[in-house]
């Protein structure tokens, strides 16, 4: 009788261990596989423009900017931030921004803060967009319209962002 109880206890413990293992690894049971468990790989665009060539790191962006003589545009954002999401939709839906981003800029979007203190001249808020020229200088003269968050843009500020992108190109060509 004791052997039967012992065997049942072992089987129960084994079943609990298998269930715990599946929960830890977040693996669905074969019959329960659903789209919630399937993650599509994220591209470097992160929804900001799939036709734009994005660099992976700030260091890569600086090197490409210096080599190509194009300004680097750095977008700091967070995936879950509603302000970042709204700006991303406006950015991605603007044909003019998309074209300039594809043709005239080295593009980087970061969902983490860069270790370079120059990338947070007035704080680590999101979203914020900074322009860096090929001499690796953050353009302090190309800002949004908010005094307390100088490098932020809201969806209704797309025309200001477009103008700053134009200025980044014009100032760059005039200075280099």
Tab-separated table of N, CA and C in Angstrom:
chain	number	residue	atom	x	y	z
A	1	UNK	N	0.815	-1.185	0.000
A	1	UNK	CA	0.000	0.000	0.000
A	1	UNK	C	0.861	1.252	0.000
A	2	UNK	N	1.953	1.222	0.817
A	2	UNK	CA	2.829	2.387	0.880
A	2	UNK	C	3.518	2.638	-0.459
A	3	UNK	N	3.841	1.577	-1.178
A	3	UNK	CA	4.498	1.722	-2.476
A	3	UNK	C	3.553	2.394	-3.472
A	4	UNK	N	2.253	2.050	-3.399
A	4	UNK	CA	1.278	2.658	-4.300
A	4	UNK	C	1.149	4.161	-4.027
A	5	UNK	N	1.059	4.546	-2.764
A	5	UNK	CA	0.951	5.963	-2.388
A	5	UNK	C	2.226	6.691	-2.810
A	6	UNK	N	3.378	6.058	-2.608
A	6	UNK	CA	4.656	6.658	-3.000
A	6	UNK	C	4.704	6.871	-4.513
A	7	UNK	N	4.280	5.877	-5.291
A	7	UNK	CA	4.270	5.987	-6.755
A	7	UNK	C	3.315	7.084	-7.212
A	8	UNK	N	2.143	7.171	-6.608
A	8	UNK	CA	1.188	8.238	-6.952
A	8	UNK	C	1.769	9.602	-6.622
A	9	UNK	N	2.448	9.725	-5.501
A	9	UNK	CA	3.075	10.994	-5.115
A	9	UNK	C	4.144	11.397	-6.120
A	10	UNK	N	4.957	10.428	-6.554
A	10	UNK	CA	5.984	10.712	-7.558
A	10	UNK	C	5.364	11.194	-8.865
A	11	UNK	N	4.308	10.506	-9.310
A	11	UNK	CA	3.645	10.910	-10.548
A	11	UNK	C	3.050	12.317	-10.430
A	12	UNK	N	2.441	12.622	-9.301
A	12	UNK	CA	1.875	13.938	-9.067
A	12	UNK	C	2.964	15.008	-9.068
A	13	UNK	N	4.070	14.735	-8.379
A	13	UNK	CA	5.192	15.682	-8.345
A	13	UNK	C	5.770	15.882	-9.734
A	14	UNK	N	5.896	14.816	-10.503
A	14	UNK	CA	6.420	14.913	-11.864
A	14	UNK	C	5.499	15.775	-12.727
A	15	UNK	N	4.206	15.566	-12.605
A	15	UNK	CA	3.239	16.360	-13.360
A	15	UNK	C	3.319	17.838	-12.993
A	16	UNK	N	3.487	18.116	-11.706
A	16	UNK	CA	3.609	19.506	-11.269
A	16	UNK	C	4.914	20.121	-11.770
A	17	UNK	N	5.981	19.338	-11.801
A	17	UNK	CA	7.269	19.837	-12.285
A	17	UNK	C	7.187	20.170	-13.777
A	18	UNK	N	6.538	19.314	-14.554
A	18	UNK	CA	6.373	19.573	-15.990
A	18	UNK	C	5.531	20.838	-16.203
A	19	UNK	N	4.467	20.991	-15.450
A	19	UNK	CA	3.618	22.182	-15.574
A	19	UNK	C	4.393	23.439	-15.192
A	20	UNK	N	5.156	23.356	-14.126
A	20	UNK	CA	5.961	24.517	-13.695
A	20	UNK	C	7.006	24.854	-14.744
A	21	UNK	N	7.634	23.842	-15.322
A	21	UNK	CA	8.642	24.063	-16.368
A	21	UNK	C	8.036	24.779	-17.577
A	22	UNK	N	6.842	24.361	-17.972
A	22	UNK	CA	6.172	25.018	-19.099
A	22	UNK	C	5.817	26.457	-18.766
A	23	UNK	N	5.394	26.715	-17.548
A	23	UNK	CA	5.049	28.081	-17.146
A	23	UNK	C	6.296	28.959	-17.125
A	24	UNK	N	7.390	28.441	-16.622
A	24	UNK	CA	8.629	29.218	-16.547
A	24	UNK	C	9.119	29.577	-17.948
A	25	UNK	N	9.087	28.632	-18.856
A	25	UNK	CA	9.557	28.880	-20.215
A	25	UNK	C	8.490	29.465	-21.119
A	26	UNK	N	7.289	29.628	-20.583
A	26	UNK	CA	6.181	30.206	-21.340
A	26	UNK	C	5.918	29.448	-22.641
A	27	UNK	N	5.991	28.131	-22.572
A	27	UNK	CA	5.722	27.309	-23.741
A	27	UNK	C	4.265	26.877	-23.723
A	28	UNK	N	3.544	27.067	-24.807
A	28	UNK	CA	2.144	26.622	-24.829
A	28	UNK	C	2.060	25.117	-25.006
A	29	UNK	N	0.990	24.525	-24.494
A	29	UNK	CA	0.727	23.126	-24.791
A	29	UNK	C	0.427	23.016	-26.272
A	30	UNK	N	0.701	21.871	-26.854
A	30	UNK	CA	0.528	21.703	-28.289
A	30	UNK	C	-0.893	22.030	-28.746
A	31	UNK	N	-1.881	21.599	-27.973
A	31	UNK	CA	-3.256	21.838	-28.393
A	31	UNK	C	-3.722	23.255	-28.072
A	32	UNK	N	-2.974	24.013	-27.259
A	32	UNK	CA	-3.384	25.354	-26.871
A	32	UNK	C	-2.657	26.452	-27.649
A	33	UNK	N	-1.846	26.113	-28.645
A	33	UNK	CA	-1.057	27.138	-29.327
A	33	UNK	C	-1.982	28.184	-29.946
A	34	UNK	N	-1.717	29.437	-29.614
A	34	UNK	CA	-2.554	30.524	-30.093
A	34	UNK	C	-1.666	31.674	-30.543
A	35	UNK	N	-2.230	32.631	-31.281
A	35	UNK	CA	-1.434	33.768	-31.741
A	35	UNK	C	-0.789	34.566	-30.609
A	36	UNK	N	-1.354	34.523	-29.407
A	36	UNK	CA	-0.764	35.250	-28.284
A	36	UNK	C	0.620	34.701	-27.950
A	37	UNK	N	0.838	33.436	-28.224
A	37	UNK	CA	2.131	32.830	-27.922
A	37	UNK	C	3.130	33.041	-29.041
A	38	UNK	N	2.670	33.343	-30.223
A	38	UNK	CA	3.553	33.493	-31.370
A	38	UNK	C	3.949	34.959	-31.490
A	39	UNK	N	5.246	35.245	-31.416
A	39	UNK	CA	5.734	36.622	-31.547
A	39	UNK	C	6.407	36.782	-32.891
A	40	UNK	N	5.996	37.791	-33.592
A	40	UNK	CA	6.672	38.079	-34.838
A	40	UNK	C	7.941	38.854	-34.519
A	41	UNK	N	9.009	38.600	-35.261
A	41	UNK	CA	10.246	39.318	-34.992
A	41	UNK	C	10.080	40.806	-35.277
A	42	UNK	N	10.707	41.615	-34.435
A	42	UNK	CA	10.594	43.060	-34.581
A	42	UNK	C	11.705	43.558	-35.505
A	43	UNK	N	11.359	44.445	-36.425
A	43	UNK	CA	12.360	45.024	-37.307
A	43	UNK	C	12.969	46.246	-36.639
A	44	UNK	N	14.054	46.728	-37.203
A	44	UNK	CA	14.702	47.921	-36.650
A	44	UNK	C	13.821	49.155	-36.775
A	45	UNK	N	12.848	49.137	-37.669
A	45	UNK	CA	11.985	50.310	-37.839
A	45	UNK	C	11.079	50.514	-36.629
A	46	UNK	N	10.711	49.449	-35.977
A	46	UNK	CA	9.814	49.495	-34.822
A	46	UNK	C	8.541	50.296	-35.111
A	47	UNK	N	8.138	50.303	-36.387
A	47	UNK	CA	6.912	50.988	-36.774
A	47	UNK	C	7.103	52.427	-37.233
A	48	UNK	N	8.328	52.916	-37.247
A	48	UNK	CA	8.587	54.311	-37.628
A	48	UNK	C	8.745	54.482	-39.139
A	49	UNK	N	8.873	53.408	-39.876
A	49	UNK	CA	9.006	53.485	-41.333
A	49	UNK	C	9.765	52.283	-41.849
A	50	UNK	N	9.053	51.329	-42.417
A	50	UNK	CA	9.681	50.090	-42.863
A	50	UNK	C	10.565	50.262	-44.095
A	51	UNK	N	10.373	51.331	-44.858
A	51	UNK	CA	11.190	51.541	-46.052
A	51	UNK	C	12.467	52.326	-45.756
A	52	UNK	N	12.643	52.725	-44.523
A	52	UNK	CA	13.827	53.471	-44.110
A	52	UNK	C	14.908	52.485	-43.683
A	53	UNK	N	16.147	52.776	-44.038
A	53	UNK	CA	17.264	51.963	-43.565
A	53	UNK	C	17.658	52.475	-42.177
A	54	UNK	N	17.542	51.618	-41.182
A	54	UNK	CA	17.817	51.995	-39.798
A	54	UNK	C	19.137	51.388	-39.352
A	55	UNK	N	19.903	52.147	-38.590
A	55	UNK	CA	21.111	51.594	-37.984
A	55	UNK	C	20.734	50.993	-36.642
A	56	UNK	N	21.588	50.098	-36.144
A	56	UNK	CA	21.257	49.377	-34.916
A	56	UNK	C	21.695	50.094	-33.656
A	57	UNK	N	22.822	50.812	-33.715
A	57	UNK	CA	23.360	51.431	-32.504
A	57	UNK	C	23.736	52.884	-32.770
A	58	UNK	N	23.867	53.620	-31.699
A	58	UNK	CA	24.290	55.008	-31.780
A	58	UNK	C	25.694	55.111	-32.374
A	59	UNK	N	26.568	54.222	-31.973
A	59	UNK	CA	27.934	54.226	-32.484
A	59	UNK	C	27.960	53.970	-33.991
A	60	UNK	N	27.151	53.022	-34.450
A	60	UNK	CA	27.056	52.751	-35.883
A	60	UNK	C	26.510	53.976	-36.617
A	61	UNK	N	25.512	54.631	-36.032
A	61	UNK	CA	24.936	55.825	-36.631
A	61	UNK	C	25.962	56.941	-36.770
A	62	UNK	N	26.765	57.154	-35.734
A	62	UNK	CA	27.807	58.186	-35.796
A	62	UNK	C	28.825	57.877	-36.894
A	63	UNK	N	29.239	56.623	-36.972
A	63	UNK	CA	30.222	56.233	-37.986
A	63	UNK	C	29.659	56.410	-39.395
A	64	UNK	N	28.430	55.990	-39.599
A	64	UNK	CA	27.818	56.145	-40.935
A	64	UNK	C	27.593	57.608	-41.284
A	65	UNK	N	27.220	58.393	-40.298
A	65	UNK	CA	27.011	59.821	-40.521
A	65	UNK	C	28.314	60.481	-40.951
A	66	UNK	N	29.377	60.176	-40.248
A	66	UNK	CA	30.684	60.758	-40.567
A	66	UNK	C	31.140	60.343	-41.971
A	67	UNK	N	30.962	59.077	-42.292
A	67	UNK	CA	31.395	58.561	-43.592
A	67	UNK	C	30.543	59.099	-44.747
A	68	UNK	N	29.231	59.153	-44.560
A	68	UNK	CA	28.322	59.548	-45.646
A	68	UNK	C	28.111	61.052	-45.741
A	69	UNK	N	28.512	61.775	-44.695
A	69	UNK	CA	28.287	63.234	-44.616
A	69	UNK	C	26.799	63.575	-44.534
A	70	UNK	N	26.009	62.642	-44.006
A	70	UNK	CA	24.583	62.883	-43.773
A	70	UNK	C	24.362	63.060	-42.279
A	71	UNK	N	23.395	63.889	-41.892
A	71	UNK	CA	23.111	64.018	-40.461
A	71	UNK	C	22.465	62.748	-39.912
A	72	UNK	N	22.694	62.520	-38.652
A	72	UNK	CA	22.085	61.406	-37.932
A	72	UNK	C	20.855	61.937	-37.205
A	73	UNK	N	19.745	61.252	-37.371
A	73	UNK	CA	18.518	61.610	-36.671
A	73	UNK	C	18.248	60.497	-35.667
A	74	UNK	N	18.210	60.856	-34.381
A	74	UNK	CA	18.031	59.863	-33.318
A	74	UNK	C	16.676	60.078	-32.659
A	75	UNK	N	15.871	59.036	-32.675
A	75	UNK	CA	14.547	59.069	-32.063
A	75	UNK	C	14.599	58.223	-30.792
A	76	UNK	N	14.370	58.841	-29.655
A	76	UNK	CA	14.275	58.133	-28.378
A	76	UNK	C	12.793	57.945	-28.076
A	77	UNK	N	12.393	56.718	-27.805
A	77	UNK	CA	10.979	56.437	-27.526
A	77	UNK	C	10.861	55.185	-26.688
A	78	UNK	N	9.668	54.929	-26.202
A	78	UNK	CA	9.364	53.693	-25.497
A	78	UNK	C	8.154	53.057	-26.167
A	79	UNK	N	8.171	51.751	-26.302
A	79	UNK	CA	7.097	51.031	-26.991
A	79	UNK	C	5.740	51.250	-26.332
A	80	UNK	N	5.687	51.261	-25.018
A	80	UNK	CA	4.409	51.339	-24.307
A	80	UNK	C	3.958	52.776	-24.025
A	81	UNK	N	4.753	53.759	-24.371
A	81	UNK	CA	4.425	55.162	-24.083
A	81	UNK	C	3.376	55.668	-25.084
A	82	UNK	N	2.230	56.150	-24.628
A	82	UNK	CA	1.198	56.620	-25.552
A	82	UNK	C	1.660	57.834	-26.374
A	83	UNK	N	2.526	58.675	-25.828
A	83	UNK	CA	3.034	59.828	-26.577
A	83	UNK	C	3.985	59.364	-27.684
A	84	UNK	N	4.803	58.371	-27.373
A	84	UNK	CA	5.689	57.800	-28.385
A	84	UNK	C	4.883	57.124	-29.491
A	85	UNK	N	3.843	56.403	-29.111
A	85	UNK	CA	3.004	55.713	-30.094
A	85	UNK	C	2.318	56.715	-31.021
A	86	UNK	N	1.812	57.801	-30.464
A	86	UNK	CA	1.131	58.809	-31.276
A	86	UNK	C	2.108	59.481	-32.237
A	87	UNK	N	3.299	59.807	-31.756
A	87	UNK	CA	4.298	60.425	-32.626
A	87	UNK	C	4.749	59.453	-33.712
A	88	UNK	N	4.912	58.193	-33.351
A	88	UNK	CA	5.313	57.178	-34.336
A	88	UNK	C	4.287	57.083	-35.463
A	89	UNK	N	3.005	57.092	-35.118
A	89	UNK	CA	1.965	57.020	-36.170
A	89	UNK	C	2.033	58.238	-37.085
A	90	UNK	N	2.196	59.425	-36.511
A	90	UNK	CA	2.281	60.646	-37.320
A	90	UNK	C	3.538	60.639	-38.177
A	91	UNK	N	4.649	60.207	-37.617
A	91	UNK	CA	5.928	60.136	-38.331
A	91	UNK	C	5.818	59.162	-39.507
A	92	UNK	N	5.280	57.980	-39.245
A	92	UNK	CA	5.181	56.940	-40.270
A	92	UNK	C	4.182	57.295	-41.364
A	93	UNK	N	3.191	58.119	-41.053
A	93	UNK	CA	2.169	58.450	-42.052
A	93	UNK	C	2.495	59.714	-42.843
A	94	UNK	N	3.616	60.368	-42.578
A	94	UNK	CA	3.997	61.565	-43.318
A	94	UNK	C	4.915	61.196	-44.483
A	95	UNK	N	4.422	61.299	-45.714
A	95	UNK	CA	5.263	60.959	-46.871
A	95	UNK	C	6.527	61.827	-46.943
A	96	UNK	N	6.415	63.087	-46.569
A	96	UNK	CA	7.575	63.977	-46.645
A	96	UNK	C	8.661	63.564	-45.652
A	97	UNK	N	8.259	63.254	-44.437
A	97	UNK	CA	9.230	62.790	-43.442
A	97	UNK	C	9.850	61.477	-43.888
A	98	UNK	N	9.033	60.558	-44.357
A	98	UNK	CA	9.544	59.259	-44.784
A	98	UNK	C	10.562	59.408	-45.917
A	99	UNK	N	10.275	60.279	-46.875
A	99	UNK	CA	11.194	60.464	-47.995
A	99	UNK	C	12.514	61.079	-47.534
A	100	UNK	N	12.444	62.137	-46.710
A	100	UNK	CA	13.682	62.749	-46.225
A	100	UNK	C	14.473	61.761	-45.373
A	101	UNK	N	13.785	60.991	-44.544
A	101	UNK	CA	14.467	60.016	-43.696
A	101	UNK	C	15.192	58.967	-44.536
A	102	UNK	N	14.568	58.555	-45.639
A	102	UNK	CA	15.172	57.551	-46.521
A	102	UNK	C	16.373	58.100	-47.279
A	103	UNK	N	16.260	59.332	-47.745
A	103	UNK	CA	17.260	59.866	-48.667
A	103	UNK	C	18.357	60.711	-48.022
A	104	UNK	N	18.019	61.433	-46.967
A	104	UNK	CA	18.917	62.482	-46.496
A	104	UNK	C	19.492	62.280	-45.097
A	105	UNK	N	19.107	61.227	-44.402
A	105	UNK	CA	19.529	61.050	-43.020
A	105	UNK	C	20.010	59.630	-42.751
A	106	UNK	N	20.871	59.513	-41.780
A	106	UNK	CA	21.154	58.233	-41.144
A	106	UNK	C	20.142	58.158	-39.997
A	107	UNK	N	19.406	57.072	-39.918
A	107	UNK	CA	18.279	56.993	-38.994
A	107	UNK	C	18.517	55.945	-37.904
A	108	UNK	N	18.179	56.340	-36.670
A	108	UNK	CA	18.286	55.450	-35.521
A	108	UNK	C	17.105	55.705	-34.605
A	109	UNK	N	16.447	54.633	-34.183
A	109	UNK	CA	15.451	54.800	-33.126
A	109	UNK	C	15.836	53.906	-31.967
A	110	UNK	N	15.795	54.480	-30.791
A	110	UNK	CA	16.245	53.796	-29.584
A	110	UNK	C	15.094	53.634	-28.604
A	111	UNK	N	14.953	52.436	-28.071
A	111	UNK	CA	13.965	52.195	-27.027
A	111	UNK	C	14.669	52.088	-25.675
A	112	UNK	N	15.891	52.561	-25.647
A	112	UNK	CA	16.657	52.645	-24.410
A	112	UNK	C	17.453	53.934	-24.470
A	113	UNK	N	17.965	54.366	-23.359
A	113	UNK	CA	18.715	55.621	-23.329
A	113	UNK	C	20.166	55.366	-23.709
A	114	UNK	N	20.713	56.211	-24.550
A	114	UNK	CA	22.100	56.102	-24.963
A	114	UNK	C	23.009	56.430	-23.786
A	115	UNK	N	24.181	55.838	-23.767
A	115	UNK	CA	25.145	56.124	-22.693
A	115	UNK	C	25.839	57.466	-22.905
A	116	UNK	N	25.659	58.065	-24.076
A	116	UNK	CA	26.263	59.365	-24.375
A	116	UNK	C	25.414	60.472	-23.745
A	117	UNK	N	25.986	61.206	-22.807
A	117	UNK	CA	25.248	62.277	-22.132
A	117	UNK	C	24.809	63.380	-23.092
A	118	UNK	N	25.470	63.505	-24.229
A	118	UNK	CA	25.063	64.511	-25.216
A	118	UNK	C	23.689	64.210	-25.812
A	119	UNK	N	23.246	62.956	-25.697
A	119	UNK	CA	21.955	62.570	-26.256
A	119	UNK	C	20.789	62.886	-25.317
A	120	UNK	N	21.085	63.443	-24.171
A	120	UNK	CA	20.042	63.845	-23.222
A	120	UNK	C	20.384	65.231	-22.681
A	121	UNK	N	20.500	66.233	-23.562
A	121	UNK	CA	20.942	67.557	-23.107
A	121	UNK	C	19.991	68.208	-22.107
A	122	UNK	N	18.719	67.856	-22.151
A	122	UNK	CA	17.774	68.442	-21.193
A	122	UNK	C	16.917	67.380	-20.508
A	123	UNK	N	17.403	66.160	-20.452
A	123	UNK	CA	16.697	65.106	-19.736
A	123	UNK	C	16.487	63.853	-20.564
A	124	UNK	N	16.008	62.808	-19.893
A	124	UNK	CA	15.822	61.503	-20.522
A	124	UNK	C	14.348	61.209	-20.792
A	125	UNK	N	13.555	62.201	-21.130
A	125	UNK	CA	12.135	62.008	-21.419
A	125	UNK	C	11.975	61.383	-22.809
A	126	UNK	N	10.790	60.868	-23.057
A	126	UNK	CA	10.442	60.346	-24.382
A	126	UNK	C	9.065	60.866	-24.744
A	127	UNK	N	8.782	60.981	-26.014
A	127	UNK	CA	9.729	60.855	-27.112
A	127	UNK	C	10.570	62.118	-27.259
A	128	UNK	N	11.764	61.940	-27.787
A	128	UNK	CA	12.600	63.082	-28.140
A	128	UNK	C	13.380	62.726	-29.389
A	129	UNK	N	13.627	63.755	-30.212
A	129	UNK	CA	14.341	63.571	-31.473
A	129	UNK	C	15.476	64.577	-31.520
A	130	UNK	N	16.671	64.062	-31.747
A	130	UNK	CA	17.851	64.911	-31.850
A	130	UNK	C	18.517	64.710	-33.200
A	131	UNK	N	19.162	65.755	-33.663
A	131	UNK	CA	19.930	65.704	-34.899
A	131	UNK	C	21.409	65.831	-34.544
A	132	UNK	N	22.228	64.989	-35.150
A	132	UNK	CA	23.668	65.006	-34.926
A	132	UNK	C	24.324	65.165	-36.287
A	133	UNK	N	25.202	66.173	-36.408
A	133	UNK	CA	25.845	66.360	-37.709
A	133	UNK	C	27.060	65.441	-37.838
A	134	UNK	N	27.611	65.301	-39.050
A	134	UNK	CA	28.732	64.376	-39.257
A	134	UNK	C	29.987	64.697	-38.442
A	135	UNK	N	30.085	65.896	-37.895
A	135	UNK	CA	31.217	66.197	-37.015
A	135	UNK	C	30.933	65.702	-35.597
A	136	UNK	N	29.825	64.966	-35.429
A	136	UNK	CA	29.391	64.360	-34.171
A	136	UNK	C	28.969	65.408	-33.143
A	137	UNK	N	28.371	66.477	-33.623
A	137	UNK	CA	27.860	67.533	-32.759
A	137	UNK	C	26.342	67.466	-32.725
A	138	UNK	N	25.775	67.384	-31.526
A	138	UNK	CA	24.325	67.410	-31.384
A	138	UNK	C	23.861	68.824	-31.710
A	139	UNK	N	22.882	68.931	-32.596
A	139	UNK	CA	22.386	70.233	-33.039
A	139	UNK	C	21.448	70.809	-31.986
A	140	UNK	N	21.976	71.651	-31.116
A	140	UNK	CA	21.182	72.281	-30.061
A	140	UNK	C	20.245	73.340	-30.615
A	141	UNK	N	20.465	73.750	-31.858
A	141	UNK	CA	19.624	74.779	-32.471
A	141	UNK	C	18.408	74.192	-33.184
A	142	UNK	N	18.296	72.896	-33.259
A	142	UNK	CA	17.157	72.251	-33.928
A	142	UNK	C	16.301	71.550	-32.873
A	143	UNK	N	15.338	72.291	-32.362
A	143	UNK	CA	14.506	71.788	-31.271
A	143	UNK	C	13.032	71.920	-31.621
A	144	UNK	N	12.222	71.302	-30.794
A	144	UNK	CA	10.777	71.448	-30.913
A	144	UNK	C	10.346	72.771	-30.312
A	145	UNK	N	9.068	72.869	-29.977
A	145	UNK	CA	8.549	74.150	-29.507
A	145	UNK	C	8.243	74.198	-28.015
A	146	UNK	N	8.739	73.226	-27.248
A	146	UNK	CA	8.434	73.172	-25.827
A	146	UNK	C	9.687	73.503	-25.014
A	147	UNK	N	9.605	74.523	-24.183
A	147	UNK	CA	10.746	74.965	-23.399
A	147	UNK	C	11.193	73.978	-22.342
A	148	UNK	N	10.259	73.204	-21.793
A	148	UNK	CA	10.624	72.253	-20.736
A	148	UNK	C	11.050	70.885	-21.277
A	149	UNK	N	10.807	70.634	-22.550
A	149	UNK	CA	11.220	69.396	-23.233
A	149	UNK	C	11.620	69.801	-24.647
A	150	UNK	N	12.793	70.340	-24.773
A	150	UNK	CA	13.201	71.006	-26.008
A	150	UNK	C	13.201	70.103	-27.242
A	151	UNK	N	13.444	68.817	-27.067
A	151	UNK	CA	13.608	67.932	-28.228
A	151	UNK	C	12.407	67.009	-28.441
A	152	UNK	N	11.283	67.361	-27.841
A	152	UNK	CA	10.099	66.534	-28.029
A	152	UNK	C	9.234	67.115	-29.139
A	153	UNK	N	8.486	66.233	-29.756
A	153	UNK	CA	7.519	66.616	-30.788
A	153	UNK	C	6.248	65.840	-30.497
A	154	UNK	N	5.135	66.470	-30.742
A	154	UNK	CA	3.848	65.807	-30.627
A	154	UNK	C	3.289	65.640	-32.039
A	155	UNK	N	2.286	64.796	-32.227
A	155	UNK	CA	1.764	64.565	-33.576
A	155	UNK	C	1.384	65.850	-34.314
A	156	UNK	N	0.864	66.838	-33.591
A	156	UNK	CA	0.488	68.091	-34.260
A	156	UNK	C	1.703	68.970	-34.574
A	157	UNK	N	2.909	68.533	-34.174
A	157	UNK	CA	4.140	69.285	-34.435
A	157	UNK	C	4.908	68.743	-35.641
A	158	UNK	N	4.271	67.937	-36.461
A	158	UNK	CA	4.964	67.329	-37.600
A	158	UNK	C	5.553	68.393	-38.525
A	159	UNK	N	4.860	69.511	-38.719
A	159	UNK	CA	5.407	70.560	-39.584
A	159	UNK	C	6.689	71.143	-38.985
A	160	UNK	N	6.778	71.245	-37.661
A	160	UNK	CA	8.005	71.716	-37.010
A	160	UNK	C	9.123	70.699	-37.224
A	161	UNK	N	8.810	69.424	-37.107
A	161	UNK	CA	9.810	68.385	-37.334
A	161	UNK	C	10.302	68.420	-38.783
A	162	UNK	N	9.389	68.574	-39.726
A	162	UNK	CA	9.775	68.653	-41.142
A	162	UNK	C	10.699	69.844	-41.367
A	163	UNK	N	10.366	70.971	-40.788
A	163	UNK	CA	11.209	72.165	-40.936
A	163	UNK	C	12.590	71.937	-40.323
A	164	UNK	N	12.648	71.286	-39.170
A	164	UNK	CA	13.939	70.993	-38.556
A	164	UNK	C	14.758	70.012	-39.384
A	165	UNK	N	14.089	69.067	-40.026
A	165	UNK	CA	14.800	68.145	-40.917
A	165	UNK	C	15.382	68.916	-42.098
A	166	UNK	N	14.606	69.819	-42.660
A	166	UNK	CA	15.113	70.649	-43.768
A	166	UNK	C	16.307	71.483	-43.306
A	167	UNK	N	16.186	72.078	-42.115
A	167	UNK	CA	17.275	72.893	-41.570
A	167	UNK	C	18.533	72.051	-41.346
A	168	UNK	N	18.359	70.829	-40.850
A	168	UNK	CA	19.513	69.958	-40.615
A	168	UNK	C	20.257	69.713	-41.914
A	169	UNK	N	19.518	69.539	-43.003
A	169	UNK	CA	20.153	69.336	-44.317
A	169	UNK	C	20.805	70.620	-44.814
A	170	UNK	N	20.111	71.753	-44.709
A	170	UNK	CA	20.643	73.024	-45.211
A	170	UNK	C	21.858	73.472	-44.418
A	171	UNK	N	21.767	73.431	-43.106
A	171	UNK	CA	22.888	73.858	-42.279
A	171	UNK	C	24.089	72.943	-42.513
A	172	UNK	N	23.807	71.681	-42.676
A	172	UNK	CA	24.873	70.741	-42.889
A	172	UNK	C	25.646	71.067	-44.169
A	173	UNK	N	24.929	71.267	-45.261
A	173	UNK	CA	25.598	71.533	-46.538
A	173	UNK	C	26.291	72.888	-46.540
A	174	UNK	N	25.743	73.838	-45.831
A	174	UNK	CA	26.367	75.169	-45.778
A	174	UNK	C	27.626	75.157	-44.913
A	175	UNK	N	27.673	74.280	-43.914
A	175	UNK	CA	28.787	74.278	-42.978
A	175	UNK	C	29.908	73.342	-43.374
A	176	UNK	N	29.623	72.313	-44.146
A	176	UNK	CA	30.663	71.334	-44.495
A	176	UNK	C	31.318	71.630	-45.819
